[in-house]
Coordinates of C-alpha atoms in Angstrom, one line a residue:
X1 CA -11.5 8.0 -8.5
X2 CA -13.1 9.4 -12.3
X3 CA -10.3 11.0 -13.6
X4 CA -12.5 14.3 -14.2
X5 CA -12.3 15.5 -10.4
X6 CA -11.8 18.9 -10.1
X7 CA -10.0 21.2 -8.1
X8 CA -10.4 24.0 -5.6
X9 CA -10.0 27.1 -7.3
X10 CA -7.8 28.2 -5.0
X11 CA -5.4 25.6 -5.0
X12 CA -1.9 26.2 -6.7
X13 CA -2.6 23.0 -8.5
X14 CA -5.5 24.8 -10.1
X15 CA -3.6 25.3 -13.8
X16 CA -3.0 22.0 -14.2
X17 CA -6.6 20.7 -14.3
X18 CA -6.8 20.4 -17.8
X19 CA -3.6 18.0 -18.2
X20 CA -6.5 15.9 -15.7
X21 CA -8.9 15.5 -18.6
X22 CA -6.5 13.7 -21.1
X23 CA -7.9 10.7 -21.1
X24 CA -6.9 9.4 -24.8
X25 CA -5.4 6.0 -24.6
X26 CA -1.3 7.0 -24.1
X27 CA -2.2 8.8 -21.1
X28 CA -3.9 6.8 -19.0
X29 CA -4.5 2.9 -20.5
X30 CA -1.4 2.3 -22.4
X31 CA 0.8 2.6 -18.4
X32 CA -1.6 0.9 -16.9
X33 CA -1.5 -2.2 -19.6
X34 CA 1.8 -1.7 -19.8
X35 CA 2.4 -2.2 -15.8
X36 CA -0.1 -5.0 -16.3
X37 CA 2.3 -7.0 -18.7
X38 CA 5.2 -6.6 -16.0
X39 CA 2.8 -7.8 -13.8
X40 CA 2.1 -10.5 -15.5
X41 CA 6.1 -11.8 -15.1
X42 CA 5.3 -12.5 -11.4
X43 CA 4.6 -16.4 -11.9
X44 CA 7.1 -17.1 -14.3
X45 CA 9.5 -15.2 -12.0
X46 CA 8.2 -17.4 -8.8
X47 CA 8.4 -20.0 -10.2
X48 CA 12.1 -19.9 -10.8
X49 CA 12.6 -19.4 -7.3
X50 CA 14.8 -21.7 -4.9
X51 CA 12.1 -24.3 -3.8
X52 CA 12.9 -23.4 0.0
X53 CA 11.4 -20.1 0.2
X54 CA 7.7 -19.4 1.0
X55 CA 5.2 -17.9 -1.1
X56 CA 4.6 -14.7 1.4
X57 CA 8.5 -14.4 1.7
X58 CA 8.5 -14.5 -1.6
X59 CA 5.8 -11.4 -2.4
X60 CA 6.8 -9.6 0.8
X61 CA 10.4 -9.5 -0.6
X62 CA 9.5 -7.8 -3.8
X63 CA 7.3 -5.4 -2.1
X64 CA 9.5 -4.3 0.8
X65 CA 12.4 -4.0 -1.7
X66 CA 10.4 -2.6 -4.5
X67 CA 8.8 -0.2 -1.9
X68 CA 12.1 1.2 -0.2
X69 CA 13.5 1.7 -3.6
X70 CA 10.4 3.8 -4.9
X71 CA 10.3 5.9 -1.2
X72 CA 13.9 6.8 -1.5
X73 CA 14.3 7.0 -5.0
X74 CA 11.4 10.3 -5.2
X75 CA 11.8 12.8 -3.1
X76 CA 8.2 14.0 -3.3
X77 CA 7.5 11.1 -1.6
X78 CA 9.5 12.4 1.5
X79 CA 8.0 15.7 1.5
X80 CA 4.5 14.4 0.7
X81 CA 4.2 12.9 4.1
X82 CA 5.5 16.0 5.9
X83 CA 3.0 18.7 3.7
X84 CA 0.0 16.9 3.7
X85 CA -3.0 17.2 5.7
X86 CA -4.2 14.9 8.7
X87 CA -6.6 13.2 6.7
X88 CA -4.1 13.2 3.6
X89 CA -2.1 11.1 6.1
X90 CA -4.6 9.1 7.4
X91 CA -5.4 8.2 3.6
X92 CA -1.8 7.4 3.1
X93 CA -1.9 5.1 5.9
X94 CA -5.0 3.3 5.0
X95 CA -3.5 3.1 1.4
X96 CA -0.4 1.4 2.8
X97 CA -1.8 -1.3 4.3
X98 CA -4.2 -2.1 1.6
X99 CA -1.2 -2.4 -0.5
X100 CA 0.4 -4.7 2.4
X101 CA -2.5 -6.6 2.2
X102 CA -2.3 -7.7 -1.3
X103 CA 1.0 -10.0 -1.0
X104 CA -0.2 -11.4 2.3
X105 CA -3.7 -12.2 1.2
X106 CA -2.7 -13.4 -2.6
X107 CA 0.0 -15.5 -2.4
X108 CA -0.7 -18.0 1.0
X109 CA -4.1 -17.8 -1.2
X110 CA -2.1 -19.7 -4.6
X111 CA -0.3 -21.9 -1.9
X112 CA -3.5 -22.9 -1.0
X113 CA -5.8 -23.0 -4.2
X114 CA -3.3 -22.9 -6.8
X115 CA -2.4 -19.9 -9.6
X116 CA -5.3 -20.0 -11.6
X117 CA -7.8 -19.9 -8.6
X118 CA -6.1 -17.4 -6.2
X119 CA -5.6 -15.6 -9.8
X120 CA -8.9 -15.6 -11.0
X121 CA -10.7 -14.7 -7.4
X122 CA -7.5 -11.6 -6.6
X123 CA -8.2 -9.8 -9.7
X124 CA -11.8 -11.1 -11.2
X125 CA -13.1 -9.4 -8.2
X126 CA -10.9 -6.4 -7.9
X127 CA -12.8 -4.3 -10.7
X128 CA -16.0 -5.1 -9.0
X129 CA -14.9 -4.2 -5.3
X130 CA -13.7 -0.8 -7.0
X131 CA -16.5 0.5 -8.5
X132 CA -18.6 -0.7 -5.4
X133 CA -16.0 1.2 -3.4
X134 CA -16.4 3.9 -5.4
X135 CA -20.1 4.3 -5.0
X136 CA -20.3 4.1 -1.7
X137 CA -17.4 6.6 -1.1
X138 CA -17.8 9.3 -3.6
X139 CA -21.6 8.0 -4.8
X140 CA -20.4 7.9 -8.5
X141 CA -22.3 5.0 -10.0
X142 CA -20.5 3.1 -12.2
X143 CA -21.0 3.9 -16.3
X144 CA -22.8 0.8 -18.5
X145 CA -19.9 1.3 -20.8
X146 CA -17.6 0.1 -17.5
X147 CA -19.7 -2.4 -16.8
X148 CA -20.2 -4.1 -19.7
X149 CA -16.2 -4.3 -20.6
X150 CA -16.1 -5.8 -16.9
X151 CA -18.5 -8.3 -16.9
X152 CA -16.5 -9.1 -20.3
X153 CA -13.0 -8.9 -19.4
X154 CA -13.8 -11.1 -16.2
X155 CA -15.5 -13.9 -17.7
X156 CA -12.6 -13.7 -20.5
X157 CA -9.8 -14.1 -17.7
X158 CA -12.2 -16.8 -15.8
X159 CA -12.4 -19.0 -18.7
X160 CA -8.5 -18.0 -19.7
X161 CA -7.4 -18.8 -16.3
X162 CA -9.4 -22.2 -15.5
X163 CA -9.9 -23.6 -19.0
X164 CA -7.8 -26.5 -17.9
X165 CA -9.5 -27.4 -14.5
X166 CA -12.9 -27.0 -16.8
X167 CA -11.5 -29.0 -19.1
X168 CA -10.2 -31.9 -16.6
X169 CA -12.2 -31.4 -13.8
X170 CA -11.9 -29.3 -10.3
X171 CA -10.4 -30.5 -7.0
X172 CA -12.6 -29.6 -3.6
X173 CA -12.6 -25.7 -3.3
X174 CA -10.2 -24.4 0.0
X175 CA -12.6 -21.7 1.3
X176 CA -9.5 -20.0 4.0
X177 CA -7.8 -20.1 0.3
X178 CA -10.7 -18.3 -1.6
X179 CA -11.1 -15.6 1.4
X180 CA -7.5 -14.8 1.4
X181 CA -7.3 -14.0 -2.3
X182 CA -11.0 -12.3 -2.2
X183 CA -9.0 -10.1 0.4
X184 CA -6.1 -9.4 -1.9
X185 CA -8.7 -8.0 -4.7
X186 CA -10.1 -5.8 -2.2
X187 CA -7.0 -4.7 -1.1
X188 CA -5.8 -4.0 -4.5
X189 CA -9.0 -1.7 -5.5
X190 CA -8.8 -0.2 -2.0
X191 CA -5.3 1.1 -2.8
X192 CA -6.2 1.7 -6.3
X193 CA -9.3 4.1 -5.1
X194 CA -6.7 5.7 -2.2
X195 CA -3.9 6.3 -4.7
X196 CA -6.4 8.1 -7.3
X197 CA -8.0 10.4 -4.9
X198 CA -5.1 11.7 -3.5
X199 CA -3.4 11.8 -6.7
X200 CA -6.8 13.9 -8.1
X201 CA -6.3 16.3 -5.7
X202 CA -2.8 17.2 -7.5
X203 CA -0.6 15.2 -5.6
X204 CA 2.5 13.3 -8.0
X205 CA 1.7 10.3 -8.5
X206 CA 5.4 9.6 -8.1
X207 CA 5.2 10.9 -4.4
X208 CA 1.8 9.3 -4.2
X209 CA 2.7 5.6 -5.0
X210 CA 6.5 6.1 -3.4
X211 CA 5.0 7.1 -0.1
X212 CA 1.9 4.5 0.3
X213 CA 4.7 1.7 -0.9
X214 CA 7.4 2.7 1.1
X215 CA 5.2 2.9 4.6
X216 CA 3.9 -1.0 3.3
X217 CA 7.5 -1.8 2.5
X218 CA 8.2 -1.8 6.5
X219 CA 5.0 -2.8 7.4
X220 CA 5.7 -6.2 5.2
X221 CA 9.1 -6.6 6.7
X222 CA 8.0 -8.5 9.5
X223 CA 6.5 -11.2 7.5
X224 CA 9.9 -11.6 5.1
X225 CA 12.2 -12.1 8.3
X226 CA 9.6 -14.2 10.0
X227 CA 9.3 -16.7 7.0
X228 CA 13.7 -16.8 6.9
X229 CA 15.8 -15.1 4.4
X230 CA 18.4 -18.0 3.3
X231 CA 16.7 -18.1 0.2
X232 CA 17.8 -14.7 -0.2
X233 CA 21.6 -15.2 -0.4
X234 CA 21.3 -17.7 -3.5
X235 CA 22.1 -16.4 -7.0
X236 CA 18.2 -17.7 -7.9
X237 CA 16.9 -16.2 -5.1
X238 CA 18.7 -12.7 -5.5
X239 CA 18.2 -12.9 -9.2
X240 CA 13.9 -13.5 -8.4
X241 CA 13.8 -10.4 -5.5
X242 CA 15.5 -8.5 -8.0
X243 CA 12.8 -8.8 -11.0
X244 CA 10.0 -8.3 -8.6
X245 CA 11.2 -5.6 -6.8
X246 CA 12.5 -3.5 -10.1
X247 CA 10.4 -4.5 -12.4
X248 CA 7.2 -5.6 -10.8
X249 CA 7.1 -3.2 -8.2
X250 CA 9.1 0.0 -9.3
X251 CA 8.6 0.0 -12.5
X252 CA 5.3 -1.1 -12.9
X253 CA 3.6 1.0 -10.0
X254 CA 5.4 4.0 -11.5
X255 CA 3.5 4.0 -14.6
X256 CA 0.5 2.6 -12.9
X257 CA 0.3 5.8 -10.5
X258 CA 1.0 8.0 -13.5
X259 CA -2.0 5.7 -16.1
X260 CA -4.0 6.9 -12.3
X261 CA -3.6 10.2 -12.9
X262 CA -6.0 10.5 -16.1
X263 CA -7.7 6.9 -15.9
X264 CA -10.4 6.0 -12.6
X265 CA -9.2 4.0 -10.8
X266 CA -12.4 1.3 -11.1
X267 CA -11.4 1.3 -15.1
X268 CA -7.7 0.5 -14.0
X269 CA -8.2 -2.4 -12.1
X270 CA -10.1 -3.5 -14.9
X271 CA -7.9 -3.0 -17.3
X272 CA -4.9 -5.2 -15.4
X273 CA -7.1 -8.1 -16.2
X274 CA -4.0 -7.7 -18.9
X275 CA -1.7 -9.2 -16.5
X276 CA -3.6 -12.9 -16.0
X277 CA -3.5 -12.7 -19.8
X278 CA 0.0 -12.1 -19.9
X279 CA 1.1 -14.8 -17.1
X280 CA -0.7 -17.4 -19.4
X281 CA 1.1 -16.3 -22.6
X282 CA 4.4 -16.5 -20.5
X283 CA 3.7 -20.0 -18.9
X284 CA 3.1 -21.3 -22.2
X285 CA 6.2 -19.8 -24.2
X286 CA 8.7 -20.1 -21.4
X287 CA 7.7 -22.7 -19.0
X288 CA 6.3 -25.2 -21.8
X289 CA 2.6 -25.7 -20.0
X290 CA -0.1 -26.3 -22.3
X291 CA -4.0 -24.3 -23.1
X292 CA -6.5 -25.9 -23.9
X293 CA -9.1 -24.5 -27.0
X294 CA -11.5 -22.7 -24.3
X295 CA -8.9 -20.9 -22.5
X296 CA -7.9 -19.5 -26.4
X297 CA -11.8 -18.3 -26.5
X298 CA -11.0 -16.8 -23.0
X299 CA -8.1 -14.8 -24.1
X300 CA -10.3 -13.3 -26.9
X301 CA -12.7 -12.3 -25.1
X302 CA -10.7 -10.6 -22.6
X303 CA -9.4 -8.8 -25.2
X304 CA -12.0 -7.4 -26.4
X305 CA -13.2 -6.9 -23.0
X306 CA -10.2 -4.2 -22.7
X307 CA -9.8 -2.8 -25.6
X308 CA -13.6 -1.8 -25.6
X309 CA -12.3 0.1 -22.1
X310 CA -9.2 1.1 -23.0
X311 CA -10.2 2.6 -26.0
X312 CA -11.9 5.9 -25.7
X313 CA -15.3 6.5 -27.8
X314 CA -14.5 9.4 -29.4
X315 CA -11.7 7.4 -30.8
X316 CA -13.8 4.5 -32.2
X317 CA -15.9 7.2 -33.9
X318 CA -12.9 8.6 -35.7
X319 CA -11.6 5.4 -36.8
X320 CA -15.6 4.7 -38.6

């Protein structure tokens, strides 16, 4: 939602309009590239995990701890749900299982394709399914500026992402696995778009993100005790659900509602093309996997990709 909404005049929200307008790079894109870095610990941090558990145990763990622990820890969140409006609920609800949506489409979607596929596809196409989502629902046609750092920031993390495979050739294309994680890119731009409106309307984001994540928290639960839970109970296991559900999920959505609260949302899913980015830096330095040239020329262009959105053009005219 563009970060420039305005508010009924008769709302006792109203005086903080203006704070809405800040759109200068530490208000909105630095927390939002900053959640995308945390975000982009997720492999590394599955991939440590004890070789028994599944990959939807896995994501459902850090999101129904991670959830519970943002619900309870704000208590806006609490009172949010009993203030707002019918349709403020219903929006809530919708939110919260778009956001449940995302672990169980994405990761039975790298079981099945691999990391840089279901990676690619998830968040490739979750810039694009916001600002179509956008159009349709509040007819605010995407700027050429947006577009432009899209189309560049995608092909950046495309080429990034599957530089090896182009490099060494492709296995046969799982089209159940290609659905799943075009379904967790929706579902991340449809709770991006949810979270921004209601948050535009002067709701905290705190209370925003800590009640959409604490109603998906329980409705993820019965995935993580259906898939078993022994994996839980190890010291790697622990030490994994831990990372994901504090810094992943709490920490990360945290600044991601407040980068929501003066960023659109359509800009902020582009801008966590960061986090593919960041998982490839990561795989390289810690788990000792190698890049080929091309993806190098991918990251670069993904970088400039963002940093044309991210910073504002008022700012590049000051800096001439």
């Amino acid at each position: 939602m563009p970060n420039h909404t305005s508010l009924p005049a008769s709302t006792r929200s109203a005086p903080a309009k203006p704070r809405a307008h800040r759109t200068g790079i530490w208000s909105g894109p630095v927390p939002i590239l900053t959640a995308a870095v945390l975000w982009g610990t997720t492999g590394t941090a599955s991939s440590l995990a004890p070789s028994a558990a599944p990959a939807a145990a896995i994501g459902s763990a850090g999101l129904a701890l991670g959830g519970l622990l943002l619900f309870l820890s704000t208590r806006s969140a609490r009172s949010l749900l009993r203030r707002c409006g019918r349709g403020e609920r219903w929006l809530l609800l919708l939110g919260a299982v778009a956001v449940a949506g995302y672990p169980i489409g994405f990761y039975p979607a790298v079981a099945r394709t691999g990391v840089a596929v279901a990676t690619v596809i998830a968040l490739g196409s979750a810039p694009v399914f916001a600002g179509l989502l956008a159009w349709l629902t509040t007819r605010a046609r995407p700027t050429s500026r947006w577009a432009g750092a899209t189309v560049l920031a995608v092909i950046g993390c495309t080429v990034l992402v599957l530089g090896p495979e182009l490099v060494g050739g492709t296995a046969p294309m799982d089209v159940t696995g290609v659905a799943l994680a075009a379904l967790a890119g929706l579902s991340y731009a449809a709770y991006s778009l949810i979270g921004g409106k209601l948050i535009a309307r002067g709701h905290p984001s705190g209370a925003v993100m800590g009640a959409m994540f604490g109603v998906a928290a329980l409705l993820v639960l019965p995935v993580l005790l259906g898939s078993g839970t022994q994996w839980l109970v190890t010291l790697r296991g622990a030490v994994v659900a831990a990372h994901l559900a504090v810094v992943t999920t709490f920490v990360a959505y945290r600044l991601f509602g407040y980068g929501l609260r003066h960023t659109a949302a359509q800009t902020a899913t582009t801008l966590t093309l960061a986090e593919p980015a960041v998982a490839a830096v990561l795989g390289v330095v810690v788990l000792g996997e190698h890049l080929p040239a091309v993806s190098w020329c991918g990251l670069a262009v993904l970088t400039v990709g963002l940093a044309f959105l991210a910073v504002p053009p008022g700012a590049r005219r000051r800096t001439r």
